[in-house]
Amino acid sequence: MGGEITVQSTPGQGSTFTVQLPCVVVPDKTDDSATRSLVAGLSCLVVGGSEGVADYLAAYLTAAGAVVEQAPDLGTAQERASKPLSGPWIWLIDAGNSPPLPKELLAIVSAQPEQDVRLVVIGRGNRRWPPRQDADQIVRVDANVLTRRVVLQMVAIAAGRGVQTEIETQSLSGKEEAAFKAPARADALRRGRLILVAEDNITNQKVILQQLALLGFAADVAGDGCEALERLHSDNYALLLTDINMPKMDGYQLTAAIRAEENSDRHLTIIALTANALKGEDLHCYNTGIDGYLSKPTSLADLKATLEKWLPDVAPASQPADTSVTSPMAKETLPKPVDVSVLAALVDDDPEVIEELLQYFRSSTTQIALELRAAYADGQTAQVGALAHKLKSSARSVGALELGELCADIEQAGKTGQIEALAVLVPRFEVEIATVDAYLDAL
């Protein structure tokens, strides 16, 4: 990048590291002056904790000229409601996964008879739904489609300064809404085309569900083999995609239980998804009654080919024109701790989905790393290996390839009780985890 790093160090006092990079100020190419004028001077109260999107909402509105206050929750917000205002007061409620019921929201409004309170509710759905104004005059928006422009527009609508048709939502990666939506679950079940995914790793769950949605398939998720078996007893699934290593009941045990219950009139197609790329693993799968085998991470092209083979009469709702995608985020030639192009190829280079999956990966990795450290400190080598296996496949899925290889080595050493090898590998693991975390911070 044409920069330099220098260090000045004094023993016993400390060190100063200086990084100098030549940067060019990029002019703002968007003209949002009309949108900003719609919210300038409005009184806004952003309700929500720092773990959500409340801080971003406050920053957007402040920059656009609104008068902004923040409250951590609805209780605190209502305590402030006695403040008299001459115009409308817009409350933006970061509701997370549990938005208040309409009657609860209307009770908030009616509790302020002397104040014109307008509500904007930000929720989180399983699918992206665009901003809308309900019949009760409450503006709702899914956090998955939030952009600065959408935030300003929905506040303007709540204040009566905009109209519903002004709201703009951008299609992800230039695709229409249907291109990233899975079919309705009820419709897939009715047609006998609902897929069940058995996978205990949250990041892997998100990746495979996104891949299936891109290929036009609806799916349910089970976190272990026992849950998967229960779901199979309640619904008619067309195909099972199962991880091999899962808690309570692994993929082999799940397959054995399914085959024991089957008769000549019914055979469920079972496809193994496993990070165990060992010689003979595929043969072992077939010998236990599994119909197909895919290594994790599975490319979109391989998954598509497998589904077409086992569900040949299905016409997927959407088929990516090119499954060998290279992300524009991965054009650098220098080695990186996370090669985002790997994940981009799995989910059709969708920037918002990539960001979401990286955040899921980061969250789950932090927890797994904590558990691995504790297990290593207690001398539980087998548990160290099991946790490394759990992290290995998700690391490879998101492109943290070096971390994935380290996890594979730790898994093997943990399984065989190689304490000396773990003493070398675990410190390297700590360094790589920190490197990956820092890289994701900078994206």
Coordinates of C-alpha atoms in Angstrom, one line a residue:
M1 CA 0.0 0.0 0.0
G2 CA 3.0 2.2 -0.2
G3 CA 3.1 2.9 3.6
E4 CA 5.6 2.2 6.4
I5 CA 5.6 0.9 10.0
T6 CA 8.1 2.2 12.5
V7 CA 8.6 1.5 16.2
Q8 CA 10.3 3.4 19.1
S9 CA 10.9 1.3 22.2
T10 CA 12.4 2.1 25.6
P11 CA 13.1 -0.8 27.9
G12 CA 11.0 -0.7 31.0
Q13 CA 8.8 2.1 29.6
G14 CA 7.0 0.8 26.6
S15 CA 6.8 0.9 22.8
T16 CA 5.2 3.2 20.3
F17 CA 4.2 1.7 16.9
T18 CA 3.4 4.0 14.1
V19 CA 1.7 3.1 10.8
Q20 CA 1.6 5.6 8.0
L21 CA -0.5 4.9 4.9
P22 CA -1.1 7.2 2.0
C23 CA -4.9 7.6 1.7
V24 CA -7.0 9.5 -0.9
V25 CA -10.3 11.0 0.2
V26 CA -13.0 9.5 -2.0
P27 CA -15.8 12.0 -2.9
D28 CA -19.3 11.2 -1.8
K29 CA -21.0 10.1 -5.1
T30 CA -24.5 9.9 -3.6
D31 CA -26.7 12.9 -3.2
D32 CA -28.9 12.3 -0.2
S33 CA -29.6 16.0 0.5
A34 CA -33.3 15.5 -0.3
T35 CA -33.6 12.5 2.0
R36 CA -31.7 14.3 4.8
S37 CA -34.0 17.3 4.6
L38 CA -36.9 15.0 5.3
V39 CA -35.7 14.3 8.8
A40 CA -33.8 17.6 9.6
G41 CA -35.1 19.0 12.9
L42 CA -37.3 16.0 13.8
S43 CA -37.2 14.8 17.4
C44 CA -36.2 11.2 17.6
L45 CA -35.9 8.7 20.4
V46 CA -33.9 5.6 19.6
V47 CA -34.8 2.7 21.9
G48 CA -32.4 -0.3 22.2
G49 CA -29.1 -1.5 23.7
S50 CA -25.7 -1.2 22.2
E51 CA -25.7 -4.9 21.2
G52 CA -28.3 -4.2 18.5
V53 CA -28.5 -1.5 15.8
A54 CA -29.6 1.4 18.1
D55 CA -26.2 3.1 17.9
Y56 CA -26.2 3.0 14.1
L57 CA -29.7 4.4 13.9
A58 CA -28.7 7.3 16.2
A59 CA -25.6 8.1 14.2
Y60 CA -27.5 8.1 10.9
L61 CA -30.2 10.4 12.2
T62 CA -27.8 12.8 14.0
A63 CA -25.8 13.2 10.8
A64 CA -29.0 14.0 8.9
G65 CA -29.9 16.8 11.2
A66 CA -32.4 15.1 13.5
V67 CA -32.5 15.8 17.3
V68 CA -31.7 12.4 18.8
E69 CA -31.9 10.9 22.2
Q70 CA -31.4 7.3 23.2
A71 CA -33.0 5.0 25.8
P72 CA -31.8 1.4 26.5
D73 CA -35.3 0.0 26.7
L74 CA -39.0 0.8 26.5
G75 CA -39.4 1.3 30.2
T76 CA -36.7 4.0 30.2
A77 CA -38.3 5.6 27.1
Q78 CA -41.7 5.8 28.7
E79 CA -40.2 7.5 31.8
R80 CA -38.9 10.3 29.5
A81 CA -42.2 10.6 27.7
S82 CA -43.5 13.5 29.8
K83 CA -41.1 15.9 27.9
P84 CA -43.4 18.3 25.9
L85 CA -42.6 18.7 22.2
S86 CA -44.2 20.9 19.7
G87 CA -44.0 18.5 16.8
P88 CA -44.1 14.7 16.3
W89 CA -41.8 12.6 18.4
I90 CA -40.5 9.6 16.4
W91 CA -39.6 6.5 18.4
L92 CA -37.3 4.0 16.7
I93 CA -37.6 0.7 18.6
D94 CA -34.9 -1.9 18.0
A95 CA -37.1 -4.9 18.8
G96 CA -34.7 -7.7 17.9
N97 CA -36.3 -11.1 17.4
S98 CA -39.3 -10.4 19.7
P99 CA -41.1 -7.2 18.5
P100 CA -43.9 -5.9 20.7
L101 CA -47.4 -6.8 19.8
P102 CA -49.5 -4.1 18.0
K103 CA -51.7 -3.6 21.1
E104 CA -48.6 -3.1 23.2
L105 CA -47.3 -0.5 20.8
L106 CA -50.6 1.3 20.6
A107 CA -50.7 1.4 24.4
I108 CA -47.4 3.3 24.3
V109 CA -48.9 5.8 22.0
S110 CA -52.1 6.2 23.9
A111 CA -50.2 6.7 27.2
Q112 CA -48.9 10.0 25.8
P113 CA -52.1 11.9 25.1
E114 CA -50.4 15.3 25.1
Q115 CA -47.6 14.2 22.8
D116 CA -47.7 13.1 19.1
V117 CA -45.7 9.9 19.3
R118 CA -45.0 8.0 16.1
L119 CA -43.4 4.5 16.1
V120 CA -40.9 2.8 13.9
V121 CA -40.2 -0.8 14.8
I122 CA -37.1 -2.6 13.6
G123 CA -37.3 -6.4 13.9
R124 CA -35.4 -9.4 12.6
G125 CA -37.1 -12.0 10.4
N126 CA -36.0 -15.2 8.8
R127 CA -36.3 -13.5 5.5
R128 CA -35.7 -10.0 4.4
W129 CA -38.9 -8.0 4.2
P130 CA -39.1 -4.4 3.1
P131 CA -40.1 -1.4 5.1
R132 CA -43.9 -0.9 5.3
Q133 CA -46.5 1.2 7.1
D134 CA -49.3 -0.9 8.7
A135 CA -52.9 0.1 9.0
D136 CA -52.2 1.1 12.6
Q137 CA -49.8 3.7 11.3
I138 CA -46.8 1.9 12.8
V139 CA -43.8 1.8 10.4
R140 CA -42.0 -1.6 10.4
V141 CA -38.7 -2.6 8.8
D142 CA -36.5 -5.7 8.9
A143 CA -33.0 -5.0 10.3
N144 CA -31.7 -7.2 7.5
V145 CA -32.5 -4.5 4.9
L146 CA -31.4 -1.5 6.8
T147 CA -29.3 1.1 5.1
R148 CA -28.8 4.7 6.0
R149 CA -31.2 5.8 3.2
V150 CA -33.9 3.4 4.4
V151 CA -33.5 4.6 8.0
L152 CA -34.0 8.2 6.9
Q153 CA -36.9 7.4 4.6
M154 CA -38.9 5.3 7.2
V155 CA -38.5 8.1 9.8
A156 CA -39.8 10.6 7.2
I157 CA -42.8 8.4 6.5
A158 CA -43.6 8.1 10.3
A159 CA -43.4 11.8 10.6
G160 CA -45.7 12.4 7.6
R161 CA -43.0 13.9 5.5
G162 CA -42.7 11.0 3.1
V163 CA -44.9 8.4 1.4
Q164 CA -44.7 4.7 1.2
T165 CA -43.7 4.6 -2.4
E166 CA -40.6 6.6 -1.6
I167 CA -39.0 3.8 0.3
E168 CA -36.2 2.1 -1.7
T169 CA -34.9 -1.3 -1.0
Q170 CA -31.9 -2.6 -3.0
S171 CA -31.9 -6.2 -4.3
L172 CA -29.0 -8.1 -3.0
S173 CA -26.2 -8.5 -5.6
G174 CA -28.6 -7.2 -8.3
K175 CA -31.0 -10.1 -7.8
E176 CA -34.8 -9.8 -7.5
E177 CA -36.3 -10.6 -4.1
A178 CA -37.4 -14.1 -5.3
A179 CA -33.8 -14.9 -6.1
F180 CA -32.7 -15.1 -2.5
K181 CA -36.0 -16.2 -0.9
A182 CA -36.6 -19.9 -0.3
P183 CA -40.1 -21.1 -1.2
A184 CA -42.7 -21.0 1.5
R185 CA -42.3 -23.9 3.9
A186 CA -45.9 -24.9 3.7
D187 CA -45.7 -25.0 -0.1
A188 CA -42.6 -27.1 -0.1
L189 CA -44.1 -29.5 2.4
R190 CA -47.3 -29.8 0.4
R191 CA -45.3 -30.6 -2.7
G192 CA -43.2 -33.1 -0.9
R193 CA -40.0 -31.0 -1.4
L194 CA -39.1 -29.9 2.1
I195 CA -35.5 -30.6 3.1
L196 CA -34.2 -31.3 6.6
V197 CA -30.7 -30.2 7.6
A198 CA -29.1 -31.9 10.7
E199 CA -26.2 -29.7 11.8
D200 CA -25.0 -28.5 15.2
N201 CA -22.7 -25.7 14.1
I202 CA -24.6 -22.4 13.8
T203 CA -22.3 -21.0 11.1
N204 CA -22.7 -24.1 9.0
Q205 CA -26.5 -24.0 9.4
K206 CA -26.6 -20.4 8.1
V207 CA -24.4 -21.3 5.1
I208 CA -26.3 -24.4 4.0
L209 CA -29.7 -22.7 4.5
Q210 CA -28.5 -19.8 2.3
Q211 CA -27.2 -22.2 -0.3
L212 CA -30.5 -24.1 -0.4
A213 CA -32.4 -20.8 -0.7
L214 CA -30.3 -19.7 -3.6
L215 CA -31.1 -23.0 -5.3
G216 CA -34.8 -22.6 -4.6
F217 CA -35.3 -25.0 -1.7
A218 CA -37.0 -24.6 1.7
A219 CA -35.5 -26.4 4.7
D220 CA -35.8 -27.0 8.4
V221 CA -32.8 -27.2 10.8
A222 CA -32.2 -29.7 13.6
G223 CA -29.3 -29.1 16.0
D224 CA -28.5 -32.8 16.6
G225 CA -29.6 -36.3 15.5
C226 CA -32.2 -36.7 18.2
E227 CA -34.0 -33.5 17.1
A228 CA -33.7 -34.5 13.5
L229 CA -35.4 -37.9 14.2
E230 CA -38.2 -36.2 16.1
R231 CA -38.8 -33.9 13.1
L232 CA -38.8 -36.8 10.7
H233 CA -41.6 -38.3 12.8
S234 CA -43.7 -35.2 12.4
D235 CA -43.2 -34.1 8.8
N236 CA -42.8 -35.6 5.4
Y237 CA -39.3 -34.5 4.3
A238 CA -38.0 -35.2 0.8
L239 CA -34.3 -35.4 1.7
L240 CA -32.0 -35.3 4.8
L241 CA -28.7 -33.4 4.7
T242 CA -26.9 -34.5 7.8
D243 CA -23.6 -33.8 9.5
I244 CA -21.7 -36.8 10.8
N245 CA -20.3 -35.5 14.1
M246 CA -23.1 -34.2 16.2
P247 CA -24.0 -34.3 19.9
K248 CA -26.5 -36.8 21.4
M249 CA -26.9 -38.7 18.2
D250 CA -24.4 -38.6 15.3
G251 CA -25.1 -38.9 11.6
Y252 CA -24.4 -42.6 11.5
Q253 CA -26.7 -43.3 14.5
L254 CA -29.4 -41.1 13.0
T255 CA -29.2 -43.0 9.7
A256 CA -29.4 -46.4 11.5
A257 CA -32.5 -45.3 13.4
I258 CA -34.1 -44.0 10.2
R259 CA -33.4 -47.2 8.2
A260 CA -34.7 -49.4 11.1
E261 CA -38.0 -47.6 11.0
E262 CA -38.4 -47.7 7.2
N263 CA -40.3 -50.3 5.1
S264 CA -40.5 -51.2 1.5
D265 CA -42.9 -48.3 0.7
R266 CA -40.6 -45.5 2.0
H267 CA -36.9 -44.7 1.6
L268 CA -35.7 -41.3 2.8
T269 CA -32.7 -40.0 0.8
I270 CA -29.9 -39.2 3.2
I271 CA -26.9 -37.1 2.1
A272 CA -23.9 -36.9 4.5
L273 CA -22.3 -33.5 5.0
T274 CA -19.0 -34.0 6.8
A275 CA -15.6 -32.3 7.4
N276 CA -13.9 -35.7 7.7
A277 CA -12.1 -35.8 4.4
L278 CA -10.5 -39.1 5.3
K279 CA -9.8 -42.0 3.0
G280 CA -12.6 -44.4 3.1
E281 CA -15.0 -42.0 4.8
D282 CA -17.3 -42.0 1.8
L283 CA -17.4 -45.8 1.7
H284 CA -18.2 -46.0 5.4
C285 CA -21.1 -43.6 4.7
Y286 CA -22.5 -45.8 2.0
N287 CA -22.1 -49.0 4.1
T288 CA -24.2 -47.5 6.9
G289 CA -27.1 -46.7 4.6
I290 CA -26.3 -43.2 3.6
D291 CA -27.1 -42.5 -0.1
G292 CA -24.7 -39.6 -0.9
Y293 CA -21.7 -37.9 0.5
L294 CA -20.5 -34.2 0.4
S295 CA -17.4 -32.8 2.0
K296 CA -17.7 -29.5 4.0
P297 CA -17.5 -26.8 2.9
T298 CA -19.7 -27.9 0.0
S299 CA -19.7 -25.7 -3.1
L300 CA -22.9 -24.4 -4.5
A301 CA -22.3 -26.3 -7.7
D302 CA -21.8 -29.7 -5.9
L303 CA -24.9 -29.1 -3.8
K304 CA -26.9 -28.3 -6.8
A305 CA -25.7 -31.4 -8.7
T306 CA -26.5 -33.6 -5.7
L307 CA -30.0 -32.2 -5.3
E308 CA -30.7 -32.6 -9.1
K309 CA -29.5 -36.2 -8.8
W310 CA -31.7 -37.1 -5.9
L311 CA -34.7 -34.8 -6.6
P312 CA -34.6 -34.9 -10.4
D313 CA -38.2 -33.8 -10.8
V314 CA -37.7 -30.5 -9.0
A315 CA -37.4 -27.3 -10.9
P316 CA -35.5 -25.0 -8.6
A317 CA -36.9 -21.5 -8.2
S318 CA -33.6 -19.9 -9.0
Q319 CA -30.4 -21.1 -10.5
P320 CA -27.2 -18.9 -10.2
A321 CA -25.8 -18.4 -13.7
D322 CA -22.2 -18.9 -12.4
T323 CA -21.4 -20.8 -9.2
S324 CA -17.6 -20.2 -9.5
V325 CA -17.8 -16.7 -8.1
T326 CA -14.8 -14.6 -7.0
S327 CA -15.6 -12.0 -4.5
P328 CA -14.4 -8.4 -5.2
M329 CA -13.4 -8.4 -1.6
A330 CA -10.8 -10.9 -2.3
K331 CA -8.7 -9.4 -5.1
E332 CA -5.6 -8.9 -3.0
T333 CA -2.7 -11.3 -3.8
L334 CA -1.2 -11.3 -0.3
P335 CA -2.2 -14.2 2.0
K336 CA -5.1 -13.3 4.2
P337 CA -6.3 -15.0 7.4
V338 CA -9.8 -15.1 5.9
D339 CA -10.3 -15.6 2.1
V340 CA -13.8 -14.2 1.7
S341 CA -14.0 -15.5 -1.8
V342 CA -14.4 -19.0 -0.4
L343 CA -17.6 -18.0 1.4
A344 CA -18.7 -15.9 -1.6
A345 CA -18.6 -18.9 -3.8
L346 CA -20.8 -20.8 -1.4
V347 CA -23.5 -18.2 -1.2
D348 CA -23.4 -16.6 -4.6
D349 CA -21.3 -13.5 -3.7
D350 CA -24.1 -11.8 -1.7
P351 CA -22.3 -9.0 0.3
E352 CA -25.0 -8.7 3.0
V353 CA -25.3 -12.5 3.5
I354 CA -21.5 -12.8 3.6
E355 CA -21.3 -10.1 6.3
E356 CA -24.1 -11.8 8.3
L357 CA -22.4 -15.2 8.1
L358 CA -19.0 -13.8 9.1
Q359 CA -20.7 -12.3 12.2
Y360 CA -22.3 -15.6 13.1
F361 CA -18.9 -17.3 12.6
R362 CA -17.2 -14.8 14.8
S363 CA -19.7 -15.1 17.5
S364 CA -19.7 -18.9 17.6
T365 CA -15.9 -19.1 17.2
T366 CA -15.4 -16.9 20.3
Q367 CA -17.5 -19.4 22.4
I368 CA -15.9 -22.5 20.9
A369 CA -12.4 -21.0 21.6
L370 CA -13.3 -20.3 25.2
E371 CA -14.5 -23.9 25.6
L372 CA -11.3 -25.3 23.9
R373 CA -9.1 -23.3 26.2
A374 CA -10.9 -24.5 29.3
A375 CA -10.8 -28.1 28.1
Y376 CA -7.0 -27.8 27.3
A377 CA -6.3 -26.3 30.7
D378 CA -8.2 -29.2 32.4
G379 CA -6.2 -31.8 30.3
Q380 CA -9.4 -33.0 28.5
T381 CA -7.6 -33.9 25.3
A382 CA -10.6 -35.7 23.7
Q383 CA -12.8 -32.7 24.3
V384 CA -10.2 -30.4 22.8
G385 CA -10.3 -32.6 19.7
A386 CA -14.0 -32.6 19.6
L387 CA -14.2 -28.8 19.8
A388 CA -11.5 -28.4 17.2
H389 CA -13.6 -30.6 14.9
K390 CA -16.6 -28.4 15.5
L391 CA -14.7 -25.3 14.5
K392 CA -12.8 -26.8 11.6
S393 CA -15.7 -27.0 9.1
S394 CA -17.1 -23.6 9.8
A395 CA -13.6 -22.0 9.5
R396 CA -13.1 -23.6 6.2
S397 CA -16.6 -22.6 5.1
V398 CA -15.9 -18.9 5.7
G399 CA -12.4 -19.0 4.2
A400 CA -10.3 -19.1 7.4
L401 CA -8.3 -21.8 5.8
E402 CA -5.2 -21.7 8.0
L403 CA -7.4 -21.8 11.1
G404 CA -9.2 -24.7 9.6
E405 CA -6.0 -26.6 9.1
L406 CA -4.8 -25.9 12.6
C407 CA -8.2 -27.2 13.9
A408 CA -7.7 -30.4 11.9
D409 CA -4.3 -30.9 13.4
I410 CA -5.6 -30.2 17.0
E411 CA -8.5 -32.6 16.3
Q412 CA -6.2 -35.4 15.4
A413 CA -3.9 -34.7 18.3
G414 CA -6.8 -34.5 20.8
K415 CA -8.3 -37.8 19.6
T416 CA -5.0 -39.6 20.0
G417 CA -4.1 -37.9 23.3
Q418 CA -0.9 -36.3 21.9
I419 CA -0.3 -33.8 24.8
E420 CA 3.1 -32.7 23.5
A421 CA 1.6 -31.9 20.0
L422 CA -1.2 -30.0 21.6
A423 CA 1.3 -27.9 23.6
V424 CA 2.6 -26.7 20.3
L425 CA -0.6 -26.4 18.4
V426 CA -2.8 -24.7 20.9
P427 CA -0.6 -21.5 21.2
R428 CA -0.6 -21.4 17.4
F429 CA -4.3 -21.7 17.5
E430 CA -4.5 -18.7 19.8
V431 CA -2.4 -16.6 17.5
E432 CA -4.5 -17.5 14.5
I433 CA -7.8 -16.9 16.3
A434 CA -6.5 -13.4 17.2
T435 CA -5.4 -12.8 13.6
V436 CA -8.7 -13.9 12.1
D437 CA -10.6 -11.7 14.6
A438 CA -8.5 -8.7 13.8
Y439 CA -9.0 -9.2 10.1
L440 CA -12.7 -9.5 10.4
D441 CA -12.6 -6.2 12.5
A442 CA -11.0 -4.5 9.5
L443 CA -13.5 -5.7 6.9

